[in-house]
PDB file of C-alpha atoms and ligand atoms in Angstrom:
ATOM      1  CA  MET A   1     -16.237   3.991  25.338  1.00  0.00           C
ATOM      2  CA  SER A   2     -15.586   2.634  22.048  1.00  0.00           C
ATOM      3  CA  THR A   3     -17.306  -0.941  21.801  1.00  0.00           C
ATOM      4  CA  LYS A   4     -15.178  -1.542  19.150  1.00  0.00           C
ATOM      5  CA  ASN A   5     -12.158  -3.914  18.523  1.00  0.00           C
ATOM      6  CA  GLN A   6      -8.962  -1.457  20.107  1.00  0.00           C
ATOM      7  CA  PRO A   7      -5.443  -2.349  20.183  1.00  0.00           C
ATOM      8  CA  ILE A   8      -3.946  -3.812  23.139  1.00  0.00           C
ATOM      9  CA  SER A   9      -2.499  -0.719  25.344  1.00  0.00           C
ATOM     10  CA  GLY A  10       0.935  -0.789  25.808  1.00  0.00           C
ATOM     11  CA  ASN A  11      -0.609   0.631  29.958  1.00  0.00           C
ATOM     12  CA  ASP A  12      -2.298  -3.267  29.952  1.00  0.00           C
ATOM     13  CA  LEU A  13       0.470  -5.310  28.314  1.00  0.00           C
ATOM     14  CA  ALA A  14       3.753  -4.478  27.563  1.00  0.00           C
ATOM     15  CA  ARG A  15       4.497  -3.907  24.136  1.00  0.00           C
ATOM     16  CA  PHE A  16       7.263  -6.583  23.113  1.00  0.00           C
ATOM     17  CA  SER A  17       4.138  -8.972  24.487  1.00  0.00           C
ATOM     18  CA  GLY A  18       1.145 -10.281  22.862  1.00  0.00           C
ATOM     19  CA  PRO A  19       0.092 -11.573  19.790  1.00  0.00           C
ATOM     20  CA  ASN A  20       2.134 -10.430  16.043  1.00  0.00           C
ATOM     21  CA  THR A  21      -1.111  -9.090  14.812  1.00  0.00           C
ATOM     22  CA  PHE A  22      -1.327  -5.505  13.161  1.00  0.00           C
ATOM     23  CA  MET A  23      -1.321  -3.123  16.249  1.00  0.00           C
ATOM     24  CA  ARG A  24      -2.182  -6.051  18.432  1.00  0.00           C
ATOM     25  CA  LEU A  25      -5.310  -5.543  17.454  1.00  0.00           C
ATOM     26  CA  PRO A  26      -7.617  -8.663  17.846  1.00  0.00           C
ATOM     27  CA  SER A  27      -7.238 -11.512  14.870  1.00  0.00           C
ATOM     28  CA  ALA A  28     -10.566 -12.426  13.207  1.00  0.00           C
ATOM     29  CA  ASN A  29     -11.575 -15.798  11.653  1.00  0.00           C
ATOM     30  CA  GLU A  30     -14.511 -14.205  10.129  1.00  0.00           C
ATOM     31  CA  LEU A  31     -15.389 -11.085   7.947  1.00  0.00           C
ATOM     32  CA  LYS A  32     -18.650 -10.203   9.106  1.00  0.00           C
ATOM     33  CA  GLY A  33     -18.868  -6.897  10.843  1.00  0.00           C
ATOM     34  CA  LEU A  34     -15.531  -5.571   9.858  1.00  0.00           C
ATOM     35  CA  ASP A  35     -15.197  -2.289   8.352  1.00  0.00           C
ATOM     36  CA  VAL A  36     -11.752  -2.530   7.651  1.00  0.00           C
ATOM     37  CA  ALA A  37      -9.835  -6.265   7.216  1.00  0.00           C
ATOM     38  CA  VAL A  38      -5.869  -5.751   7.596  1.00  0.00           C
ATOM     39  CA  LEU A  39      -4.158  -8.792   6.114  1.00  0.00           C
ATOM     40  CA  GLY A  40      -0.780 -10.141   4.737  1.00  0.00           C
ATOM     41  CA  ILE A  41      -0.063 -11.125   1.656  1.00  0.00           C
ATOM     42  CA  PRO A  42       4.182 -12.908   2.333  1.00  0.00           C
ATOM     43  CA  MET A  43       5.427 -13.296  -1.138  1.00  0.00           C
ATOM     44  CA  ASP A  44       8.659 -12.325  -2.998  1.00  0.00           C
ATOM     45  CA  ILE A  45       8.570 -14.558  -6.175  1.00  0.00           C
ATOM     46  CA  GLY A  46       7.339 -11.449  -8.135  1.00  0.00           C
ATOM     47  CA  THR A  47      10.389  -9.620  -7.694  1.00  0.00           C
ATOM     48  CA  SER A  48      13.377  -8.642  -9.700  1.00  0.00           C
ATOM     49  CA  TRP A  49      16.320  -7.550  -7.897  1.00  0.00           C
ATOM     50  CA  ARG A  50      17.040  -8.278  -4.031  1.00  0.00           C
ATOM     51  CA  SER A  51      14.134 -10.941  -2.013  1.00  0.00           C
ATOM     52  CA  GLY A  52      12.676 -11.020   1.102  1.00  0.00           C
ATOM     53  CA  THR A  53       9.014  -9.231   1.371  1.00  0.00           C
ATOM     54  CA  ARG A  54       8.025 -12.697   2.007  1.00  0.00           C
ATOM     55  CA  PHE A  55       8.889 -11.571   5.593  1.00  0.00           C
ATOM     56  CA  GLY A  56       7.257  -8.422   5.247  1.00  0.00           C
ATOM     57  CA  PRO A  57       3.843  -9.109   6.887  1.00  0.00           C
ATOM     58  CA  LYS A  58       5.238 -10.428   9.891  1.00  0.00           C
ATOM     59  CA  GLN A  59       7.767  -7.641  10.394  1.00  0.00           C
ATOM     60  CA  VAL A  60       5.242  -4.754   9.772  1.00  0.00           C
ATOM     61  CA  ARG A  61       3.254  -6.237  11.990  1.00  0.00           C
ATOM     62  CA  SER A  62       6.375  -6.576  14.790  1.00  0.00           C
ATOM     63  CA  GLU A  63       7.029  -2.979  14.380  1.00  0.00           C
ATOM     64  CA  SER A  64       3.387  -1.879  14.820  1.00  0.00           C
ATOM     65  CA  ALA A  65       3.284  -2.973  18.278  1.00  0.00           C
ATOM     66  CA  MET A  66       4.678   0.721  19.206  1.00  0.00           C
ATOM     67  CA  LEU A  67       1.433   2.492  17.680  1.00  0.00           C
ATOM     68  CA  ARG A  68      -0.819   3.989  19.920  1.00  0.00           C
ATOM     69  CA  PRO A  69      -4.537   4.492  18.413  1.00  0.00           C
ATOM     70  CA  TYR A  70      -4.929   8.065  18.665  1.00  0.00           C
ATOM     71  CA  ASN A  71      -3.121  10.502  15.869  1.00  0.00           C
ATOM     72  CA  LEU A  72      -1.945  13.276  17.441  1.00  0.00           C
ATOM     73  CA  ALA A  73      -1.079  15.233  14.527  1.00  0.00           C
ATOM     74  CA  THR A  74      -4.631  14.828  12.949  1.00  0.00           C
ATOM     75  CA  GLY A  75      -7.012  14.338  15.345  1.00  0.00           C
ATOM     76  CA  ALA A  76      -7.779  10.481  13.905  1.00  0.00           C
ATOM     77  CA  ALA A  77      -9.170   8.191  16.107  1.00  0.00           C
ATOM     78  CA  PRO A  78      -9.992   5.139  13.919  1.00  0.00           C
ATOM     79  CA  PHE A  79     -11.008   2.603  16.578  1.00  0.00           C
ATOM     80  CA  ASP A  80     -13.506   4.613  17.686  1.00  0.00           C
ATOM     81  CA  SER A  81     -16.021   4.633  14.896  1.00  0.00           C
ATOM     82  CA  LEU A  82     -14.658   1.207  12.501  1.00  0.00           C
ATOM     83  CA  GLN A  83     -14.155  -2.087  13.248  1.00  0.00           C
ATOM     84  CA  VAL A  84     -10.968  -3.365  12.277  1.00  0.00           C
ATOM     85  CA  ALA A  85      -9.018  -6.628  12.912  1.00  0.00           C
ATOM     86  CA  ASP A  86      -6.349  -8.594  11.700  1.00  0.00           C
ATOM     87  CA  ILE A  87      -7.326 -11.140   9.532  1.00  0.00           C
ATOM     88  CA  GLY A  88      -4.047 -12.993   9.112  1.00  0.00           C
ATOM     89  CA  ASP A  89      -1.797 -13.717   6.139  1.00  0.00           C
ATOM     90  CA  LEU A  90      -3.224 -14.925   2.857  1.00  0.00           C
ATOM     91  CA  ALA A  91      -2.229 -18.935   1.764  1.00  0.00           C
ATOM     92  CA  ILE A  92       0.023 -18.063  -1.170  1.00  0.00           C
ATOM     93  CA  ASN A  93       1.667 -20.777  -3.064  1.00  0.00           C
ATOM     94  CA  THR A  94       5.134 -19.954  -2.881  1.00  0.00           C
ATOM     95  CA  PHE A  95       6.333 -21.897  -5.502  1.00  0.00           C
ATOM     96  CA  SER A  96       3.869 -20.636  -7.989  1.00  0.00           C
ATOM     97  CA  LEU A  97       3.637 -16.390  -8.485  1.00  0.00           C
ATOM     98  CA  SER A  98       0.449 -16.828 -11.176  1.00  0.00           C
ATOM     99  CA  GLU A  99      -1.353 -19.434  -8.681  1.00  0.00           C
ATOM    100  CA  SER A 100      -0.707 -17.146  -5.922  1.00  0.00           C
ATOM    101  CA  LEU A 101      -1.713 -14.021  -7.796  1.00  0.00           C
ATOM    102  CA  LYS A 102      -5.136 -16.223  -8.216  1.00  0.00           C
ATOM    103  CA  ILE A 103      -5.419 -17.209  -4.799  1.00  0.00           C
ATOM    104  CA  ILE A 104      -4.897 -12.804  -3.600  1.00  0.00           C
ATOM    105  CA  SER A 105      -8.253 -11.828  -6.241  1.00  0.00           C
ATOM    106  CA  GLU A 106     -10.122 -14.860  -4.915  1.00  0.00           C
ATOM    107  CA  SER A 107      -9.578 -14.074  -0.881  1.00  0.00           C
ATOM    108  CA  TYR A 108     -10.305 -10.217  -2.247  1.00  0.00           C
ATOM    109  CA  ASP A 109     -13.515 -11.193  -3.748  1.00  0.00           C
ATOM    110  CA  ALA A 110     -14.433 -12.950  -0.347  1.00  0.00           C
ATOM    111  CA  ILE A 111     -13.303  -9.585   1.761  1.00  0.00           C
ATOM    112  CA  LEU A 112     -15.643  -7.311  -0.324  1.00  0.00           C
ATOM    113  CA  ASN A 113     -18.227  -9.413  -0.440  1.00  0.00           C
ATOM    114  CA  TYR A 114     -18.628  -8.717   3.501  1.00  0.00           C
ATOM    115  CA  ASP A 115     -18.225  -5.094   2.522  1.00  0.00           C
ATOM    116  CA  ALA A 116     -14.852  -4.712   4.738  1.00  0.00           C
ATOM    117  CA  MET A 117     -12.397  -2.324   3.365  1.00  0.00           C
ATOM    118  CA  PRO A 118      -9.169  -4.330   2.692  1.00  0.00           C
ATOM    119  CA  LEU A 119      -5.884  -2.641   3.776  1.00  0.00           C
ATOM    120  CA  ALA A 120      -2.848  -5.060   2.705  1.00  0.00           C
ATOM    121  CA  ILE A 121       0.621  -5.677   4.139  1.00  0.00           C
ATOM    122  CA  GLY A 122       3.010  -7.270   1.176  1.00  0.00           C
ATOM    123  CA  GLY A 123       4.919  -8.570  -0.415  1.00  0.00           C
ATOM    124  CA  ASP A 124       6.207  -7.587  -3.385  1.00  0.00           C
ATOM    125  CA  HIS A 125       4.432  -4.891  -5.729  1.00  0.00           C
ATOM    126  CA  SER A 126       2.518  -7.868  -7.942  1.00  0.00           C
ATOM    127  CA  ILE A 127       0.152  -8.243  -5.453  1.00  0.00           C
ATOM    128  CA  THR A 128      -1.385  -5.560  -6.592  1.00  0.00           C
ATOM    129  CA  LEU A 129      -2.551  -6.449  -9.890  1.00  0.00           C
ATOM    130  CA  PRO A 130      -4.940  -9.258  -8.385  1.00  0.00           C
ATOM    131  CA  ILE A 131      -5.652  -6.683  -5.830  1.00  0.00           C
ATOM    132  CA  LEU A 132      -7.322  -4.503  -8.365  1.00  0.00           C
ATOM    133  CA  ARG A 133      -8.793  -6.753 -10.299  1.00  0.00           C
ATOM    134  CA  ALA A 134     -11.067  -7.739  -7.408  1.00  0.00           C
ATOM    135  CA  MET A 135     -11.673  -4.378  -6.081  1.00  0.00           C
ATOM    136  CA  ALA A 136     -12.577  -3.286 -10.089  1.00  0.00           C
ATOM    137  CA  LYS A 137     -15.236  -5.755 -10.398  1.00  0.00           C
ATOM    138  CA  ARG A 138     -16.719  -4.568  -7.183  1.00  0.00           C
ATOM    139  CA  HIS A 139     -16.709  -0.520  -7.563  1.00  0.00           C
ATOM    140  CA  GLY A 140     -15.693  -0.408 -11.507  1.00  0.00           C
ATOM    141  CA  PRO A 141     -12.638   1.337 -12.640  1.00  0.00           C
ATOM    142  CA  LEU A 142     -10.706   2.968  -9.573  1.00  0.00           C
ATOM    143  CA  ALA A 143      -8.852   6.114  -9.301  1.00  0.00           C
ATOM    144  CA  LEU A 144      -5.299   4.941  -8.044  1.00  0.00           C
ATOM    145  CA  VAL A 145      -2.998   6.865  -5.975  1.00  0.00           C
ATOM    146  CA  HIS A 146       0.093   5.297  -6.682  1.00  0.00           C
ATOM    147  CA  VAL A 147       3.627   6.654  -4.328  1.00  0.00           C
ATOM    148  CA  ASP A 148       6.541   4.693  -5.927  1.00  0.00           C
ATOM    149  CA  ALA A 149      10.297   5.320  -7.264  1.00  0.00           C
ATOM    150  CA  HIS A 150       8.966   3.384  -9.975  1.00  0.00           C
ATOM    151  CA  ALA A 151       6.214   3.654 -12.254  1.00  0.00           C
ATOM    152  CA  ASP A 152       5.978  -0.500 -12.649  1.00  0.00           C
ATOM    153  CA  VAL A 153       4.607  -0.281 -16.417  1.00  0.00           C
ATOM    154  CA  ASN A 154       7.013  -2.864 -18.385  1.00  0.00           C
ATOM    155  CA  GLU A 155       5.651  -4.623 -20.931  1.00  0.00           C
ATOM    156  CA  ASP A 156       6.999  -7.808 -19.357  1.00  0.00           C
ATOM    157  CA  MET A 157       9.806  -9.057 -17.790  1.00  0.00           C
ATOM    158  CA  PHE A 158      11.837 -12.536 -19.117  1.00  0.00           C
ATOM    159  CA  GLY A 159       8.473 -12.890 -21.034  1.00  0.00           C
ATOM    160  CA  GLU A 160       6.007 -12.869 -17.748  1.00  0.00           C
ATOM    161  CA  ARG A 161       3.653 -10.395 -18.044  1.00  0.00           C
ATOM    162  CA  GLU A 162       2.812 -10.620 -14.310  1.00  0.00           C
ATOM    163  CA  THR A 163       5.494  -9.445 -11.808  1.00  0.00           C
ATOM    164  CA  HIS A 164       6.185  -6.521  -9.653  1.00  0.00           C
ATOM    165  CA  GLY A 165       7.679  -4.302 -12.435  1.00  0.00           C
ATOM    166  CA  THR A 166       4.292  -5.109 -14.971  1.00  0.00           C
ATOM    167  CA  VAL A 167       1.569  -3.891 -12.512  1.00  0.00           C
ATOM    168  CA  PHE A 168      -0.055  -0.499 -13.575  1.00  0.00           C
ATOM    169  CA  ARG A 169       0.887  -1.578 -17.645  1.00  0.00           C
ATOM    170  CA  ARG A 170      -1.917  -4.362 -17.167  1.00  0.00           C
ATOM    171  CA  ALA A 171      -4.067  -2.806 -14.769  1.00  0.00           C
ATOM    172  CA  TYR A 172      -4.245   0.097 -17.475  1.00  0.00           C
ATOM    173  CA  GLU A 173      -4.483  -2.467 -20.346  1.00  0.00           C
ATOM    174  CA  GLU A 174      -7.437  -4.453 -18.205  1.00  0.00           C
ATOM    175  CA  GLY A 175      -9.088  -1.184 -17.501  1.00  0.00           C
ATOM    176  CA  LEU A 176      -9.188  -2.126 -13.942  1.00  0.00           C
ATOM    177  CA  ILE A 177      -8.151   1.762 -13.309  1.00  0.00           C
ATOM    178  CA  ASN A 178      -9.290   5.236 -14.690  1.00  0.00           C
ATOM    179  CA  PRO A 179      -5.866   6.186 -16.458  1.00  0.00           C
ATOM    180  CA  SER A 180      -6.904  10.032 -15.736  1.00  0.00           C
ATOM    181  CA  LYS A 181      -6.945   9.398 -12.401  1.00  0.00           C
ATOM    182  CA  THR A 182      -3.799   7.624 -11.763  1.00  0.00           C
ATOM    183  CA  TYR A 183      -1.525   9.555  -9.779  1.00  0.00           C
ATOM    184  CA  GLN A 184       2.496   8.253  -9.798  1.00  0.00           C
ATOM    185  CA  ILE A 185       4.065  10.146  -7.084  1.00  0.00           C
ATOM    186  CA  GLY A 186       8.216   9.979  -6.438  1.00  0.00           C
ATOM    187  CA  LEU A 187       9.388   8.093  -9.744  1.00  0.00           C
ATOM    188  CA  ARG A 188      13.115   8.732 -10.243  1.00  0.00           C
ATOM    189  CA  GLY A 189      16.464   6.501 -11.025  1.00  0.00           C
ATOM    190  CA  THR A 190      17.605   5.575 -14.102  1.00  0.00           C
ATOM    191  CA  GLY A 191      16.038   3.971 -17.131  1.00  0.00           C
ATOM    192  CA  TYR A 192      16.308   2.387 -20.326  1.00  0.00           C
ATOM    193  CA  SER A 193      15.072   5.193 -22.467  1.00  0.00           C
ATOM    194  CA  ALA A 194      13.006   7.873 -22.251  1.00  0.00           C
ATOM    195  CA  GLU A 195       9.472   5.994 -23.232  1.00  0.00           C
ATOM    196  CA  ASP A 196       9.962   4.175 -19.892  1.00  0.00           C
ATOM    197  CA  PHE A 197       8.902   7.392 -18.536  1.00  0.00           C
ATOM    198  CA  THR A 198       6.756   8.816 -21.109  1.00  0.00           C
ATOM    199  CA  GLU A 199       4.758   5.847 -22.251  1.00  0.00           C
ATOM    200  CA  ALA A 200       2.371   6.022 -19.117  1.00  0.00           C
ATOM    201  CA  ALA A 201       2.180   9.650 -19.187  1.00  0.00           C
ATOM    202  CA  ASP A 202       0.614   9.440 -22.854  1.00  0.00           C
ATOM    203  CA  TRP A 203      -1.856   6.812 -21.532  1.00  0.00           C
ATOM    204  CA  GLY A 204      -3.211   9.324 -19.171  1.00  0.00           C
ATOM    205  CA  PHE A 205      -1.240   8.614 -15.812  1.00  0.00           C
ATOM    206  CA  GLN A 206      -0.302  11.639 -14.259  1.00  0.00           C
ATOM    207  CA  GLN A 207       3.154  11.425 -12.952  1.00  0.00           C
ATOM    208  CA  PHE A 208       4.822  13.259  -9.969  1.00  0.00           C
ATOM    209  CA  PRO A 209       8.782  12.743 -10.282  1.00  0.00           C
ATOM    210  CA  ALA A 210      10.543  12.876  -7.053  1.00  0.00           C
ATOM    211  CA  HIS A 211      13.085  15.281  -8.552  1.00  0.00           C
ATOM    212  CA  GLU A 212      10.396  17.834  -8.724  1.00  0.00           C
ATOM    213  CA  LEU A 213       9.233  17.620  -5.294  1.00  0.00           C
ATOM    214  CA  TRP A 214      12.236  17.436  -3.712  1.00  0.00           C
ATOM    215  CA  GLY A 215      12.373  20.306  -0.657  1.00  0.00           C
ATOM    216  CA  LYS A 216       8.603  20.682  -0.889  1.00  0.00           C
ATOM    217  CA  SER A 217       5.616  20.140   1.101  1.00  0.00           C
ATOM    218  CA  LEU A 218       3.375  17.461  -0.659  1.00  0.00           C
ATOM    219  CA  ALA A 219       0.184  18.583   1.332  1.00  0.00           C
ATOM    220  CA  THR A 220      -0.599  20.904  -1.802  1.00  0.00           C
ATOM    221  CA  LEU A 221      -0.030  17.833  -3.962  1.00  0.00           C
ATOM    222  CA  GLY A 222      -2.349  15.868  -1.995  1.00  0.00           C
ATOM    223  CA  ALA A 223      -4.748  18.333  -2.171  1.00  0.00           C
ATOM    224  CA  GLU A 224      -5.278  18.411  -5.464  1.00  0.00           C
ATOM    225  CA  ILE A 225      -5.249  14.915  -5.955  1.00  0.00           C
ATOM    226  CA  ARG A 226      -8.229  15.138  -3.904  1.00  0.00           C
ATOM    227  CA  ARG A 227     -10.222  17.503  -5.502  1.00  0.00           C
ATOM    228  CA  ASP A 228      -9.181  16.138  -8.925  1.00  0.00           C
ATOM    229  CA  ILE A 229     -10.454  12.481  -8.119  1.00  0.00           C
ATOM    230  CA  GLY A 230     -13.704  13.986  -6.524  1.00  0.00           C
ATOM    231  CA  ASP A 231     -15.766  10.831  -5.073  1.00  0.00           C
ATOM    232  CA  VAL A 232     -14.594   7.974  -7.521  1.00  0.00           C
ATOM    233  CA  PRO A 233     -13.595   4.976  -5.678  1.00  0.00           C
ATOM    234  CA  THR A 234      -9.915   5.115  -5.239  1.00  0.00           C
ATOM    235  CA  TYR A 235      -7.223   2.738  -4.427  1.00  0.00           C
ATOM    236  CA  VAL A 236      -4.126   3.458  -2.617  1.00  0.00           C
ATOM    237  CA  THR A 237      -0.693   1.997  -3.120  1.00  0.00           C
ATOM    238  CA  TYR A 238       2.449   2.514  -1.561  1.00  0.00           C
ATOM    239  CA  ASP A 239       5.521   1.016  -2.367  1.00  0.00           C
ATOM    240  CA  ILE A 240       7.862   1.551   0.389  1.00  0.00           C
ATOM    241  CA  ASP A 241      10.577   2.241  -2.110  1.00  0.00           C
ATOM    242  CA  SER A 242       9.339   5.786  -2.722  1.00  0.00           C
ATOM    243  CA  LEU A 243      10.808   6.535   0.643  1.00  0.00           C
ATOM    244  CA  ASP A 244      14.565   7.700   0.337  1.00  0.00           C
ATOM    245  CA  PRO A 245      16.752   4.695   1.412  1.00  0.00           C
ATOM    246  CA  ALA A 246      18.108   7.042   3.669  1.00  0.00           C
ATOM    247  CA  TYR A 247      14.660   6.149   5.631  1.00  0.00           C
ATOM    248  CA  ALA A 248      13.922   2.975   4.145  1.00  0.00           C
ATOM    249  CA  PRO A 249      16.895   0.636   3.378  1.00  0.00           C
ATOM    250  CA  GLY A 250      15.297  -2.448   3.602  1.00  0.00           C
ATOM    251  CA  THR A 251      13.039  -3.266   0.085  1.00  0.00           C
ATOM    252  CA  GLY A 252      14.224  -4.422  -3.034  1.00  0.00           C
ATOM    253  CA  THR A 253      15.033  -2.148  -5.276  1.00  0.00           C
ATOM    254  CA  PRO A 254      16.190   1.123  -3.736  1.00  0.00           C
ATOM    255  CA  GLU A 255      16.740   4.323  -5.354  1.00  0.00           C
ATOM    256  CA  ILE A 256      18.354   7.427  -4.003  1.00  0.00           C
ATOM    257  CA  GLY A 257      17.183  10.640  -3.810  1.00  0.00           C
ATOM    258  CA  GLY A 258      13.599   9.841  -2.988  1.00  0.00           C
ATOM    259  CA  LEU A 259      10.525  11.137  -0.319  1.00  0.00           C
ATOM    260  CA  THR A 260      11.321  11.712   3.191  1.00  0.00           C
ATOM    261  CA  THR A 261       9.019  10.270   5.786  1.00  0.00           C
ATOM    262  CA  PRO A 262       7.225  13.959   6.731  1.00  0.00           C
ATOM    263  CA  GLN A 263       6.523  14.060   2.671  1.00  0.00           C
ATOM    264  CA  ALA A 264       5.098  10.551   3.201  1.00  0.00           C
ATOM    265  CA  LEU A 265       2.724  11.839   6.050  1.00  0.00           C
ATOM    266  CA  GLU A 266       2.191  14.672   4.196  1.00  0.00           C
ATOM    267  CA  LEU A 267       0.842  13.367   0.972  1.00  0.00           C
ATOM    268  CA  ILE A 268      -1.355  10.589   3.046  1.00  0.00           C
ATOM    269  CA  ARG A 269      -3.085  13.266   5.605  1.00  0.00           C
ATOM    270  CA  ALA A 270      -4.029  15.144   2.481  1.00  0.00           C
ATOM    271  CA  LEU A 271      -6.076  12.297   0.896  1.00  0.00           C
ATOM    272  CA  LYS A 272      -8.884  12.408   3.853  1.00  0.00           C
ATOM    273  CA  GLY A 273     -12.249  13.102   2.198  1.00  0.00           C
ATOM    274  CA  LEU A 274     -11.700  10.765  -0.367  1.00  0.00           C
ATOM    275  CA  ASN A 275     -13.847   7.739  -0.752  1.00  0.00           C
ATOM    276  CA  ILE A 276     -11.066   5.200  -0.144  1.00  0.00           C
ATOM    277  CA  VAL A 277     -11.984   1.635  -1.015  1.00  0.00           C
ATOM    278  CA  GLY A 278      -8.686   0.161   0.081  1.00  0.00           C
ATOM    279  CA  GLY A 279      -5.093   0.375   0.245  1.00  0.00           C
ATOM    280  CA  ASP A 280      -1.549  -1.450   0.293  1.00  0.00           C
ATOM    281  CA  LEU A 281       1.876  -1.315   1.542  1.00  0.00           C
ATOM    282  CA  VAL A 282       4.451  -3.305  -0.772  1.00  0.00           C
ATOM    283  CA  GLU A 283       8.295  -3.929  -0.765  1.00  0.00           C
ATOM    284  CA  VAL A 284       9.328  -4.182   2.943  1.00  0.00           C
ATOM    285  CA  SER A 285      12.292  -6.614   3.072  1.00  0.00           C
ATOM    286  CA  PRO A 286      12.988  -7.389   6.651  1.00  0.00           C
ATOM    287  CA  PRO A 287      16.270  -8.998   5.626  1.00  0.00           C
ATOM    288  CA  TYR A 288      18.198  -5.688   4.066  1.00  0.00           C
ATOM    289  CA  ASP A 289      16.386  -3.640   7.102  1.00  0.00           C
ATOM    290  CA  THR A 290      19.252  -3.893   9.481  1.00  0.00           C
ATOM    291  CA  SER A 291      17.807  -1.394  11.695  1.00  0.00           C
ATOM    292  CA  GLY A 292      14.173  -2.177  11.953  1.00  0.00           C
ATOM    293  CA  ASN A 293      13.403   1.272  10.146  1.00  0.00           C
ATOM    294  CA  THR A 294      11.904   0.249   7.288  1.00  0.00           C
ATOM    295  CA  ALA A 295       9.214  -2.065   8.673  1.00  0.00           C
ATOM    296  CA  LEU A 296       8.504   0.716  11.488  1.00  0.00           C
ATOM    297  CA  THR A 297       7.764   3.223   8.524  1.00  0.00           C
ATOM    298  CA  GLY A 298       5.792   0.703   6.452  1.00  0.00           C
ATOM    299  CA  ALA A 299       3.785   0.208   9.780  1.00  0.00           C
ATOM    300  CA  ASN A 300       3.111   4.110  10.723  1.00  0.00           C
ATOM    301  CA  ILE A 301       2.342   4.543   6.359  1.00  0.00           C
ATOM    302  CA  LEU A 302      -0.385   1.870   6.948  1.00  0.00           C
ATOM    303  CA  TYR A 303      -1.842   3.670  10.274  1.00  0.00           C
ATOM    304  CA  GLU A 304      -2.081   6.393   8.330  1.00  0.00           C
ATOM    305  CA  MET A 305      -3.848   5.202   5.629  1.00  0.00           C
ATOM    306  CA  LEU A 306      -6.125   3.703   8.172  1.00  0.00           C
ATOM    307  CA  CYS A 307      -6.628   6.975   9.426  1.00  0.00           C
ATOM    308  CA  VAL A 308      -7.914   8.841   6.132  1.00  0.00           C
ATOM    309  CA  LEU A 309     -10.474   6.069   5.301  1.00  0.00           C
ATOM    310  CA  PRO A 310     -14.000   7.031   5.191  1.00  0.00           C
ATOM    311  CA  GLY A 311     -15.922   6.987   8.423  1.00  0.00           C
ATOM    312  CA  VAL A 312     -13.133   7.555  10.733  1.00  0.00           C
ATOM    313  CA  ALA A 313     -13.948   9.416  13.613  1.00  0.00           C
ATOM    314  CA  TYR A 314     -11.884  12.923  14.506  1.00  0.00           C
ATOM    315  CA  ARG A 315     -11.335  13.893  18.273  1.00  0.00           C
TER     316      ARG A 315
HETATM  317 MN1  LIG B 401       6.147  -0.668  -7.169  1.00  0.00          MN
HETATM  318 MN1  LIG B 402       8.980   0.517  -6.590  1.00  0.00          MN
END
């Protein structure tokens, strides 16, 4: 029997009770000895349309109570080999986006000092910029797997350079990511001009629009990405709006014609073997999630990410 932290079993305590931590894992006040730190970043002041992602961490944790430790499809048993805990929410400043982003990068500096792999529950996508700043300081320019309906490469929004729609332009400009090892998967919807979609491709970003993926397995694409990246430290950022609103309606900027839930699983599962150094699941907005399915799907996606981290045991 593993001596690592385990989620509380549904056979020991009914799933509808117990702590509201991710998968009902122990909560940890210190980072020492952790391989993986799950954390919440409850923020929605970087959004441009619907708000509500400030409630994302709480609701994703709540729905994660259904998750069991063993991945039947892949054989992954992450809690056999990795010490995982929920370190709670970051104390962001809900009255200041810029201050909040600073708090996030400083918190990540601390997490990375302890060599814990961070898995964040957002929050709107603006959280990923300060995360990448800290991650790149530690690991150098990262390979980036970015699953999203949107490229998030605007120059600015209302003059603001740090919002949920500008993240990956800033990351490119600041040299936080390797542009030729940046993969944007699931892009779609309407734009203002053709450049909305082509400019980032000129920087080197590899873009995979949703309409080219309709009806296809993403296992192949995932395997190609894995081979292309090699052993470069890789960050995975999963915007829940990459999924079709039929599967994930509870999000800030929904776009029709999106990925299916099985495609999301195929893609993430194919990333096993990469040198993944951290990840996030963003843009779950519980007030728009009347069925709870979006938060449930988000919880599962985060679990699948956990299952492909380096060092995960397989049975
Ligand atoms: Mn996004
Ligand atoms: Mn998006």
